[in-house]
XYZ file of C-alpha atoms in Angstrom:
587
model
C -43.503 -135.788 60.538
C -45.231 -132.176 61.278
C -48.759 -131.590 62.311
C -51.360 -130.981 60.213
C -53.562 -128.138 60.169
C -56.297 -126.358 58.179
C -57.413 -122.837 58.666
C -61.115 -121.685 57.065
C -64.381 -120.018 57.796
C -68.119 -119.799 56.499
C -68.264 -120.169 52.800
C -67.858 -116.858 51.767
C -65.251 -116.078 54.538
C -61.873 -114.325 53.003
C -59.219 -117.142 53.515
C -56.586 -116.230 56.249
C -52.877 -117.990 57.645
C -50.054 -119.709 55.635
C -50.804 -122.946 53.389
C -52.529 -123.632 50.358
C -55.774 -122.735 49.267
C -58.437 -125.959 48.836
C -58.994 -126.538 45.566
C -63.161 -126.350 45.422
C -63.409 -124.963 48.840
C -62.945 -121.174 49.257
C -61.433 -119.789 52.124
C -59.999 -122.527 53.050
C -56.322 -123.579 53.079
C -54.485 -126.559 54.011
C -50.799 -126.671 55.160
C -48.497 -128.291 52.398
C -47.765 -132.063 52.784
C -51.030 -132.704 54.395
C -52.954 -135.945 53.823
C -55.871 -135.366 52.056
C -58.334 -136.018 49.184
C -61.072 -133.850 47.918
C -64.040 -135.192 46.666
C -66.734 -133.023 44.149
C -69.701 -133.317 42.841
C -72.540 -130.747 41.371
C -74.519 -130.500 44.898
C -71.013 -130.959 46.716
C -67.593 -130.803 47.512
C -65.903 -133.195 50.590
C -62.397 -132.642 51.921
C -60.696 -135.108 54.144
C -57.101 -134.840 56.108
C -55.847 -136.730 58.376
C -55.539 -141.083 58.237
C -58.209 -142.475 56.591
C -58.889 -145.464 54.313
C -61.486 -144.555 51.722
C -62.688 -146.956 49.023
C -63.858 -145.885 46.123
C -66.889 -147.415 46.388
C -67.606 -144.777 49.656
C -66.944 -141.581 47.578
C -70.745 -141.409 46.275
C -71.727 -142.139 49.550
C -69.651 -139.488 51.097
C -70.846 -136.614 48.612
C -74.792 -137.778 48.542
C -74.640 -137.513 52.620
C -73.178 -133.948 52.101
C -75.399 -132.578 49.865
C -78.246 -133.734 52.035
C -76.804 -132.654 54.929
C -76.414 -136.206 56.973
C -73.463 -134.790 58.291
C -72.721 -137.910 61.105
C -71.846 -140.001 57.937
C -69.335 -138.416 57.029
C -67.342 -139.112 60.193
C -67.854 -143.090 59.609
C -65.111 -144.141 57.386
C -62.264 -146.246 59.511
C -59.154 -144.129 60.552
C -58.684 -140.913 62.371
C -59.381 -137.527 60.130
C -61.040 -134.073 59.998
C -63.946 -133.364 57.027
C -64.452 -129.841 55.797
C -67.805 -130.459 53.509
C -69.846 -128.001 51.472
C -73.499 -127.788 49.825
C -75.192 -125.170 48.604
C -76.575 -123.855 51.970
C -73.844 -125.111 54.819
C -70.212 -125.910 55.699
C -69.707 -128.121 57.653
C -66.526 -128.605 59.569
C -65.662 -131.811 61.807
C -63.032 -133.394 64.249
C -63.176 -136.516 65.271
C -65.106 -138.269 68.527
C -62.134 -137.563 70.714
C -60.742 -134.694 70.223
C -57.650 -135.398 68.650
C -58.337 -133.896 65.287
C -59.889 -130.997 67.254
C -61.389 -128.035 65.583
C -61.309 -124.037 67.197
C -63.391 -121.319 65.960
C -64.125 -117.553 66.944
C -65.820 -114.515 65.309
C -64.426 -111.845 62.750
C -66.520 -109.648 62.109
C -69.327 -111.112 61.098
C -67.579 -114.033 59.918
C -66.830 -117.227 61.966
C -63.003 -118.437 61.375
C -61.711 -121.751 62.627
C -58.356 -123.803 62.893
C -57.406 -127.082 63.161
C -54.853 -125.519 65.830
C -56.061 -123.448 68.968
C -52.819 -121.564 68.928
C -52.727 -120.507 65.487
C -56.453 -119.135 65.633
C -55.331 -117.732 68.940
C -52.442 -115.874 67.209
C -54.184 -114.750 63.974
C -56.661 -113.332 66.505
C -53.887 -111.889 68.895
C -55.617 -113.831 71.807
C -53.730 -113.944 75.043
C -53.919 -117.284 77.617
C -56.443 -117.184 79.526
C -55.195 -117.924 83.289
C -58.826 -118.025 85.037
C -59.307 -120.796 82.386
C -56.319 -122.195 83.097
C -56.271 -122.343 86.941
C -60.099 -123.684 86.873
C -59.078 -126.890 84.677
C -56.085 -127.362 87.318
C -58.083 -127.209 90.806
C -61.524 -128.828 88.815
C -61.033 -130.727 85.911
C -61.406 -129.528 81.976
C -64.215 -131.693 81.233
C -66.290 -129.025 83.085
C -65.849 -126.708 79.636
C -66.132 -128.601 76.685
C -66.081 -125.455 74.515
C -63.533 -123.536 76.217
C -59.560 -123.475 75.476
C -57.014 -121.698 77.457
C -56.915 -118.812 74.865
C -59.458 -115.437 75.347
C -62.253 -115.829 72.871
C -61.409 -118.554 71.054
C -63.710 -121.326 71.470
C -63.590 -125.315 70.937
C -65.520 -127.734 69.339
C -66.118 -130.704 71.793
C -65.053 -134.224 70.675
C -68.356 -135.788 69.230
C -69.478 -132.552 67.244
C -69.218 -130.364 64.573
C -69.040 -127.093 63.201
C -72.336 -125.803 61.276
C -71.891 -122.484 59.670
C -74.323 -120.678 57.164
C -76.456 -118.181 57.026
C -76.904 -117.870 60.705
C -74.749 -118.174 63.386
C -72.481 -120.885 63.900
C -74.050 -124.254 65.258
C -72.371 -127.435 66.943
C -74.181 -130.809 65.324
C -73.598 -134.139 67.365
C -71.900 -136.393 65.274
C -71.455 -139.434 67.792
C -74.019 -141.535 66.668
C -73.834 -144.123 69.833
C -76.047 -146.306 71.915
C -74.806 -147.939 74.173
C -77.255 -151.139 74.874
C -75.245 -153.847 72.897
C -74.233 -156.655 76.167
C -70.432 -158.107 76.073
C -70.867 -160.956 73.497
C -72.557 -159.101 71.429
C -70.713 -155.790 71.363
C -67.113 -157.571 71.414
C -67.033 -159.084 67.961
C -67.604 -155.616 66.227
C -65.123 -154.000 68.283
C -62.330 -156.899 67.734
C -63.129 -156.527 63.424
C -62.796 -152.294 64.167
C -59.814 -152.459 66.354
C -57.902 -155.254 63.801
C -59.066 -153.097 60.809
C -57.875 -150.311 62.268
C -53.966 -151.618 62.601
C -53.605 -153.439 60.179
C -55.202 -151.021 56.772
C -52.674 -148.563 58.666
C -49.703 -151.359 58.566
C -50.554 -151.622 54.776
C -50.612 -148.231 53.901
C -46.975 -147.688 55.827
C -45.407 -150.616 53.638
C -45.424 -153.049 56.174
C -42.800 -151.619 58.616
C -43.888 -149.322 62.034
C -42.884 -148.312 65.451
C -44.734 -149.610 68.574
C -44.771 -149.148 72.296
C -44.855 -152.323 74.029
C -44.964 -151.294 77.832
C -46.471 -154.949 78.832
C -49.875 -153.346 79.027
C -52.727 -155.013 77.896
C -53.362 -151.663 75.409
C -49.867 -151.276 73.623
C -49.513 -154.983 73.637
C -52.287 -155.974 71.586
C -52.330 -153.027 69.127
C -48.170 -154.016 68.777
C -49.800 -157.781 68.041
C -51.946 -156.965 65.744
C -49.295 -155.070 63.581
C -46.992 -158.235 63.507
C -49.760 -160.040 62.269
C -48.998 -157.994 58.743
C -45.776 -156.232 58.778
C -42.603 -156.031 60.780
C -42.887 -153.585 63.917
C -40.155 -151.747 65.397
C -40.934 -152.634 69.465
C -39.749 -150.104 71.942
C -40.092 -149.271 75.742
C -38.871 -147.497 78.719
C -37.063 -148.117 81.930
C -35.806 -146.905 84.492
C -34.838 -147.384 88.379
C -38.317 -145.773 89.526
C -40.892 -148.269 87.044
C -42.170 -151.393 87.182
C -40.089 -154.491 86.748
C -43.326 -156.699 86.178
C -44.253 -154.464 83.232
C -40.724 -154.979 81.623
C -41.216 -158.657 82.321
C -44.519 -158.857 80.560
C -43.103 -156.279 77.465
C -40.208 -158.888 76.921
C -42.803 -161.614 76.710
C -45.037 -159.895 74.333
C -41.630 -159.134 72.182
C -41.059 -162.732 72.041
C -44.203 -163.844 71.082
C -44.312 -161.970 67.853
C -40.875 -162.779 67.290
C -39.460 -159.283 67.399
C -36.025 -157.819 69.319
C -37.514 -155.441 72.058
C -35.592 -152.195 72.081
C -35.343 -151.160 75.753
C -34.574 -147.372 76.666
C -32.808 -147.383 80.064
C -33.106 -144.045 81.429
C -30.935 -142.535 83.892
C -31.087 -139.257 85.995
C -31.163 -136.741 83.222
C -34.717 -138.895 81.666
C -36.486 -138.266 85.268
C -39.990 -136.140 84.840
C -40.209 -132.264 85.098
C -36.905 -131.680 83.045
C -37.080 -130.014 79.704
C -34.977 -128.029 77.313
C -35.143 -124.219 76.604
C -35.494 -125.463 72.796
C -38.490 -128.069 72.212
C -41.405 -127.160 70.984
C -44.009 -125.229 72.931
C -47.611 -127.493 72.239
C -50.734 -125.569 71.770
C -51.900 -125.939 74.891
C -50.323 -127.952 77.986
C -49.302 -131.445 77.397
C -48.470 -133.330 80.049
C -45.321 -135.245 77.577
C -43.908 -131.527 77.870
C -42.263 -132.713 81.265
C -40.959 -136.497 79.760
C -39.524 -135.000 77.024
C -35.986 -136.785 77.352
C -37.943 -140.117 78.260
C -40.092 -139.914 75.222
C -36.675 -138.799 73.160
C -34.446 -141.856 74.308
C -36.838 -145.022 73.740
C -38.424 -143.809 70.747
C -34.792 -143.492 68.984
C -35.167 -146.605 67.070
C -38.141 -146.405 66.226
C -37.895 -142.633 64.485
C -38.368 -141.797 60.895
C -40.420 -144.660 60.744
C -43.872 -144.063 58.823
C -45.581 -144.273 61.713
C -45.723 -145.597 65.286
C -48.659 -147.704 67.060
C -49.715 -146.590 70.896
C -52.622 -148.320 73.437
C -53.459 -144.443 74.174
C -57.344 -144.611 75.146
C -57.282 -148.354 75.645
C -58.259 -147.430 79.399
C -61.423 -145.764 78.175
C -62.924 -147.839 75.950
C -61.997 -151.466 77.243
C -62.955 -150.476 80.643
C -65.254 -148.120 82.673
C -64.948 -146.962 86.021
C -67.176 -146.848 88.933
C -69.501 -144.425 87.275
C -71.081 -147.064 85.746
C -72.706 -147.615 88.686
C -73.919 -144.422 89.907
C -75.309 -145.109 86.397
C -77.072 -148.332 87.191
C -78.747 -146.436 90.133
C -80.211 -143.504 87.728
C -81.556 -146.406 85.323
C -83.184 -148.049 88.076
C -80.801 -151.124 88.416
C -80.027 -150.545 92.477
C -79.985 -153.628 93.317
C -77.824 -155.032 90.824
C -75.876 -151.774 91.119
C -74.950 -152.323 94.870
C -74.017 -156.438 94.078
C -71.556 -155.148 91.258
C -70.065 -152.561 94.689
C -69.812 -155.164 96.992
C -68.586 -157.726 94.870
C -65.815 -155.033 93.447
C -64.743 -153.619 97.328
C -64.176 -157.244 98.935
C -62.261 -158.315 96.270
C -60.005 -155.604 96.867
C -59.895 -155.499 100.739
C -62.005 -152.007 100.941
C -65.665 -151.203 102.641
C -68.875 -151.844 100.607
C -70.770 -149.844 102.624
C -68.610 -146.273 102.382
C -68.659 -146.874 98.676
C -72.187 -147.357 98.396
C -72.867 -144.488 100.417
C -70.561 -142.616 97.795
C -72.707 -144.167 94.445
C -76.016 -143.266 96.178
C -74.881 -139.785 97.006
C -73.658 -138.916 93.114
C -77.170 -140.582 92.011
C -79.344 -138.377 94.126
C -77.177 -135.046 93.463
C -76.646 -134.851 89.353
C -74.385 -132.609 87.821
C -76.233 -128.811 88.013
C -76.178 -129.440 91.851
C -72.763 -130.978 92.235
C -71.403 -128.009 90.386
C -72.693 -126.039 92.446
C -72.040 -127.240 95.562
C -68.297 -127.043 94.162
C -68.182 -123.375 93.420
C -69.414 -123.214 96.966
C -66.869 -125.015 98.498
C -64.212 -123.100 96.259
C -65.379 -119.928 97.143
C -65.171 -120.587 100.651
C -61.461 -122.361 100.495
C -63.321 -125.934 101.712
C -61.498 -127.799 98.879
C -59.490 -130.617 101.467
C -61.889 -133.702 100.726
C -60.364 -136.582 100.096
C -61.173 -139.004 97.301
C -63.837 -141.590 98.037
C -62.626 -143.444 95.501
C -65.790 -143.471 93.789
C -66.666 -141.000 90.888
C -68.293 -137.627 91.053
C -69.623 -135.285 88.751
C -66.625 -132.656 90.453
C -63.670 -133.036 92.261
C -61.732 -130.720 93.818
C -57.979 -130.845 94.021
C -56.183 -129.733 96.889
C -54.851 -127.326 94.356
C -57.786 -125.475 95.026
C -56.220 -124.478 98.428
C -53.084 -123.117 96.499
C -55.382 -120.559 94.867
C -55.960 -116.656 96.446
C -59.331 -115.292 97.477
C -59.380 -113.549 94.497
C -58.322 -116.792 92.567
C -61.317 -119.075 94.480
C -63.818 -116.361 93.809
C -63.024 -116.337 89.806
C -62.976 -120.224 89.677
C -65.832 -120.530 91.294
C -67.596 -118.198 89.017
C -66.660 -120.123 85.918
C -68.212 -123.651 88.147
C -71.507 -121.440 88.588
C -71.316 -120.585 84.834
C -71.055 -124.990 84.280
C -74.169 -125.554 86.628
C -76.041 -123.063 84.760
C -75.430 -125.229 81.107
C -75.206 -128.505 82.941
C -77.541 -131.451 81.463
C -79.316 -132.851 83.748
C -80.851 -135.768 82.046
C -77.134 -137.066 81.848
C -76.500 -140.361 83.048
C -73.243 -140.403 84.683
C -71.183 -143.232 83.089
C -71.896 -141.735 79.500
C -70.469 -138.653 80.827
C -67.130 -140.119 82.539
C -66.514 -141.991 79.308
C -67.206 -138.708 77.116
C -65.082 -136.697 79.539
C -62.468 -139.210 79.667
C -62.295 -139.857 75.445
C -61.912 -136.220 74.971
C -59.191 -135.968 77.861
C -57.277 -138.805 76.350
C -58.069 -137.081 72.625
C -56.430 -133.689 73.856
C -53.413 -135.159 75.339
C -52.484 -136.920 71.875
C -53.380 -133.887 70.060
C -51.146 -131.709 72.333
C -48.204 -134.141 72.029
C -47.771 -134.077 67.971
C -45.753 -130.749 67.936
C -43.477 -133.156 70.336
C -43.376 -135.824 69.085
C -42.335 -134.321 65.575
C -38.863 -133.459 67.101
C -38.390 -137.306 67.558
C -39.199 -138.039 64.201
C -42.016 -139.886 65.267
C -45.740 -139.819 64.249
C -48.158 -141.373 66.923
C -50.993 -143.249 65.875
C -54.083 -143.957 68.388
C -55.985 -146.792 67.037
C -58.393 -147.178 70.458
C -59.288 -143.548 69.783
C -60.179 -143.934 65.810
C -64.079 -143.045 65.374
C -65.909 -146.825 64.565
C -63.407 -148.109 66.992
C -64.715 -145.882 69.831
C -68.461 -146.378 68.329
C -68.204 -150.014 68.981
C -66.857 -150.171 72.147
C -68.977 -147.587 73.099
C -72.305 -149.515 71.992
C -71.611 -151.597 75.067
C -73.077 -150.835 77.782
C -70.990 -149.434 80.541
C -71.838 -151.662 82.610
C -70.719 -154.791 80.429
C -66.965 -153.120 79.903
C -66.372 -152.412 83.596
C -64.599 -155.492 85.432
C -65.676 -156.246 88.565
C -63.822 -159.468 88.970
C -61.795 -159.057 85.245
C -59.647 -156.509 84.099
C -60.837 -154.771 80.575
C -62.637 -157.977 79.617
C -63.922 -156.276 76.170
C -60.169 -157.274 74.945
C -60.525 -160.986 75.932
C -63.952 -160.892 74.624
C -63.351 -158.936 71.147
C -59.619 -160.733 70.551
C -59.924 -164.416 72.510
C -56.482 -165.664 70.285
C -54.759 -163.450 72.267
C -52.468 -164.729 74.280
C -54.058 -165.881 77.759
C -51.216 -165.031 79.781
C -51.814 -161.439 78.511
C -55.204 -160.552 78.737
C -55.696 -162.447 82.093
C -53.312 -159.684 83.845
C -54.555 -157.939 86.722
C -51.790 -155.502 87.570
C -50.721 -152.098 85.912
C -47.680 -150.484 86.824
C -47.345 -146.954 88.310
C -45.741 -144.217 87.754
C -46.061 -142.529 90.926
C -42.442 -143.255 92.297
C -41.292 -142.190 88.981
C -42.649 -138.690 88.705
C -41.965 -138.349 92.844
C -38.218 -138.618 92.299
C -38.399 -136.494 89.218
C -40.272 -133.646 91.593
C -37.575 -134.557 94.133
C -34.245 -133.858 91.774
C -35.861 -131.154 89.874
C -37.342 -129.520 93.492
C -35.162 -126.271 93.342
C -35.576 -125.571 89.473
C -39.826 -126.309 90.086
C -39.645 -123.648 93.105
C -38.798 -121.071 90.772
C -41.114 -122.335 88.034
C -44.017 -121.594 90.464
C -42.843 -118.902 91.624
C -42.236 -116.998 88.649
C -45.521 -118.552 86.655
C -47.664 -115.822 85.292
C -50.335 -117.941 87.541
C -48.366 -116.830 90.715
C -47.596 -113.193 89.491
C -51.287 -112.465 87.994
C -52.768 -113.406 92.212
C -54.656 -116.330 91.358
C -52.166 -118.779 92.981
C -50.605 -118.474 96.109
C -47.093 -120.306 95.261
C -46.741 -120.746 99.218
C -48.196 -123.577 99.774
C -47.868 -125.466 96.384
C -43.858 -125.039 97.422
C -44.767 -126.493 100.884
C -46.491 -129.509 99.121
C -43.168 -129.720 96.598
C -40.850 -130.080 99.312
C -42.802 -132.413 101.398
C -44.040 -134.243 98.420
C -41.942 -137.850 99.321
C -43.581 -137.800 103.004
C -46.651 -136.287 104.138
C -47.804 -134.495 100.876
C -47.828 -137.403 98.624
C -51.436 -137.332 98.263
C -50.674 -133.833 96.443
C -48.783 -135.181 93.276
C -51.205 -135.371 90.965
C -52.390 -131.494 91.886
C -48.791 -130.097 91.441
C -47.822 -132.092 88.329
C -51.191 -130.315 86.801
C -49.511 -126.904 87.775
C -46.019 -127.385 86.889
C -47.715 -128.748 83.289
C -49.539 -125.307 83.127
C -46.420 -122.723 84.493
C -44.309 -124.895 82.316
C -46.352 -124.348 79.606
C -46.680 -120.380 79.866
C -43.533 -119.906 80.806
C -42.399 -121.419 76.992
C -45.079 -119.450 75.601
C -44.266 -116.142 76.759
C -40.518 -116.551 76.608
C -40.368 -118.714 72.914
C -41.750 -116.934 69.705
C -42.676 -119.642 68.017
C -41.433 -120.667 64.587
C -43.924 -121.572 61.410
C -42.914 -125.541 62.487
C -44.309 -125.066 65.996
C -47.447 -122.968 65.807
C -48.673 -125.645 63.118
């Protein structure tokens, strides 16, 4: 149930780490168990790890589009897997469009060397965390560095790209391959076929038995569906005195209507957020499952040592947009139609058109370079209180940022400069949420497997597999955000579904849930922040964070979100600089 992993460089690089060597592919090795299949012909050779379902029928196809260098379709077979490919001039090295098979490079030498697994390139390179980095994703957001990681040196390649090295130095290739003009009824019949195929070849290939969560969400729900449609699934959730009851109503009735028990976890005290044990496994870089650890351990217990396990993780983002779709309308023009689809969306849920459309406007006119920099501004000068419009922008501040020393602003603010400066302005900004968003939602799964192996569980994403992304993503923004209906790709793409399902218009929260877990864990988080290498190093002040912890259930409620980020990250470096990890865990 481990991770797996691949370590390599440019053809011609000396091969470095633990594993075995590629057959066909110098200099690169691949850790023992791994799935994979290599493919070789006279022009070139094609490795693939990770879930995929390959016919033989596409193994021509695979090796003809590497030896001419059509690099994108490689990264169009169904599942979710990395491709090392070689010709005679290039390798070529590829994730996937999320993130979640993520790839990590930095220079030797003159030599380029790259992991499937930040923290084992960080450690063959003896690269330290790099707090700055750190602290800037916390008070700003991550999406701001694509091709940054939280290790010194040791760069990323974004979700939707690939690694290009020859002859000359290393280039990143966009692999996404979308275009997103395809309307509702005609998008949704291509994404129902990829999302089906995508469960049910996996189903197959597992024998016919699986895990899945089934929260009562429209995401777990329907990916648990479609896996009873071919095999008998293991069904599994969580409860407890601080979630919702609806939810647990609605995950019984999707139980019962494919005729399976529903295994309930009922957690207690000891499963509240923000407790973990001195022992599980430090991720490569923070996960936010780090802090749900006993959670995640008690519901998945029936389903683990299972073959696999089914999760809705990046349902949100690719049945649904948010309102940058129409801050996206307004840069293509649509303005009018742009502030209906506002007006229609704030009276329907009791809040002022006009505020809002003031907000959409404003993002329009500014564009990223600008916003950026009116951030670092802001940071540098401690102005970092502004509340939410409730509309998206190209940055947001935290109130984290107000946690942060002079000297901690200053450096943050720097690395926002350093964004405007590479910022594209041609942009439109709903492409960019949803890019942001995939690759946020890729990096949390990613982060989680060295968890979830402890549980004996292996997740799988379906909504995040490449052609499943592709064609919701061929929709235009627009089209996928409800206004009136919630996610109404799913209804669209999968109308057998049960009505009672897809019609829902609630989600449940987990806001009083992680509130009393900050409450009965207050004492043991003081320390945490005031210990973290973030507090000790002067780029945090741990004052005021610890005035927001112990107000958090009254007037700092608004701050939850900001110190659940920082506990994530002190958590997170406090287990890396206190745990030497084992082979098991760096991998």
């Amino acid at each position: 149930m481990s991770e797996e992993w691949i370590t390599g460089g440019g053809a011609g690089t000396p091969a470095w780490g633990e594993g075995q060597l590629a057959e066909g592919l110098p200099g690169v090795r691949v850790r023992p168990g791994c799935r994979s299949r290599v493919l070789a012909s006279g022009r070139a050779r094609v490795a693939l790890v990770g879930d995929f379902c390959l016919a033989r029928e596409d193994e021509r196809g695979l090796l003809e589009a590497a030896a001419g260098g059509r690099w994108t379709e490689l990264t169009r077979l169904p599942g979710s897997y990395w491709v090392v490919a070689q010709n005679d001039a290039h390798r070529f090295v590829c994730g996937d469009l999320a993130g979640f098979r993520s790839v990590f490079h930095a220079e030797q030498g003159p030599h380029t060397v790259w992991s499937t697994s930040a923290r084992r390139l960080a450690e063959h390179r003896a690269a330290a965390p790099d707090l700055v980095m750190l602290a800037a994703r916390i008070t700003a957001g991550a999406e701001h560095w694509p091709d940054r990681t939280v290790y010194g040196g040791i760069q990323a390649v974004p979700g939707g790209f690939g690694l290009l090295l020859g002859e000359s130095r290393p280039q990143l290739v966009d692999v996404s391959g979308i275009e997103p003009s395809a309307m509702l009824e005609q998008g949704a019949p291509a994404f129902g076929a990829a999302l089906e195929h995508a469960v049910h070849w996996r189903m197959r290939a597992a024998g016919g038995l699986a895990g899945a969560d089934v929260s009562g969400g429209l995401d777990s729900s329907s990916v648990a569906i479609l896996a009873a449609q071919v095999g008998e699934v293991r069904a599994v959730t969580y409860t407890d005195a601080y979630t919702s009851a609806e939810d647990l109503t609605f995950a019984r009735r999707v139980a019962d209507h494919m005729a399976v028990d529903l295994e309930v976890g009922t957690g207690g005290r000891q499963e509240l957020p923000f407790a973990w044990s001195p022992g599980q496994p430090v991720p490569d870089q923070p996960a936010a499952m780090s802090l749900t650890t006993g959670q995640q351990a008690l519901y998945l217990r029936p389903a683990a040592g299972l073959p696999l396990h089914f999760t809705g993780n990046g349902g949100d983002v690719v049945l649904d947009s948010c309102s940058a779709a129409w801050i996206g309308m307004v840069q293509c023009g649509d303005r009018r139609a742009a502030r209906r689809e506002v007006t229609s969306w704030a009276r329907a849920r009791n809040r002022a058109p006009r505020e809002m459309w003031r907000a959409v406007t404003r993002a329009a006119a500014t564009g990223p370079a600008e916003a950026l920099r009116e951030a670092a501004d802001r940071m540098a000068r401690g102005d970092v209180q502004a509340r939410r419009s409730g509309v998206w922008s190209w940055c947001h501040l935290g109130q984290s940022g107000a946690w942060l020393t002079p000297q901690g602003r200053e450096q943050v603010a720097e690395l926002l400069r350093s964004a405007s400066a590479a910022a594209d302005e041609t942009q439109r900004a709903d492409l960019a949420e949803q890019r942001a968003s995939l690759r946020l939602v890729g990096a949390d799964a990613r982060d989680t497997v060295q968890l979830a192996a402890a549980w004996r569980v292996r997740f799988v994403h379906p909504y995040i597999d490449n052609q499943v992304v592709r064609a919701a993503f061929a929709i235009s923004p627009t089209e996928r955000h409800g206004t009136t209906a919630f996610k109404p790709l799913l209804a669209a793409a999968l109308p057998w579904l049960p009505t009672w399902l897809t019609s829902r218009q609630s989600k449940g929260s987990f806001t009083r849930q992680l509130t009393a877990g900050m409450l009965h864990h207050q004492q043991a988080l003081a320390h945490l922040l005031r210990t973290s290498p973030l507090a000790t190093s002067g780029l945090f002040d741990p004052e005021p964070a610890l005035s927001a912890l112990f107000h958090i259930g009254g007037s700092q409620a608004e701050c939850l979100y900001d110190l659940h980020r920082l506990v994530m990250a002190s958590q997170w470096l406090t287990s890396c600089s206190s745990t030497a990890p084992s082979l098991e865990e760096a991998c």
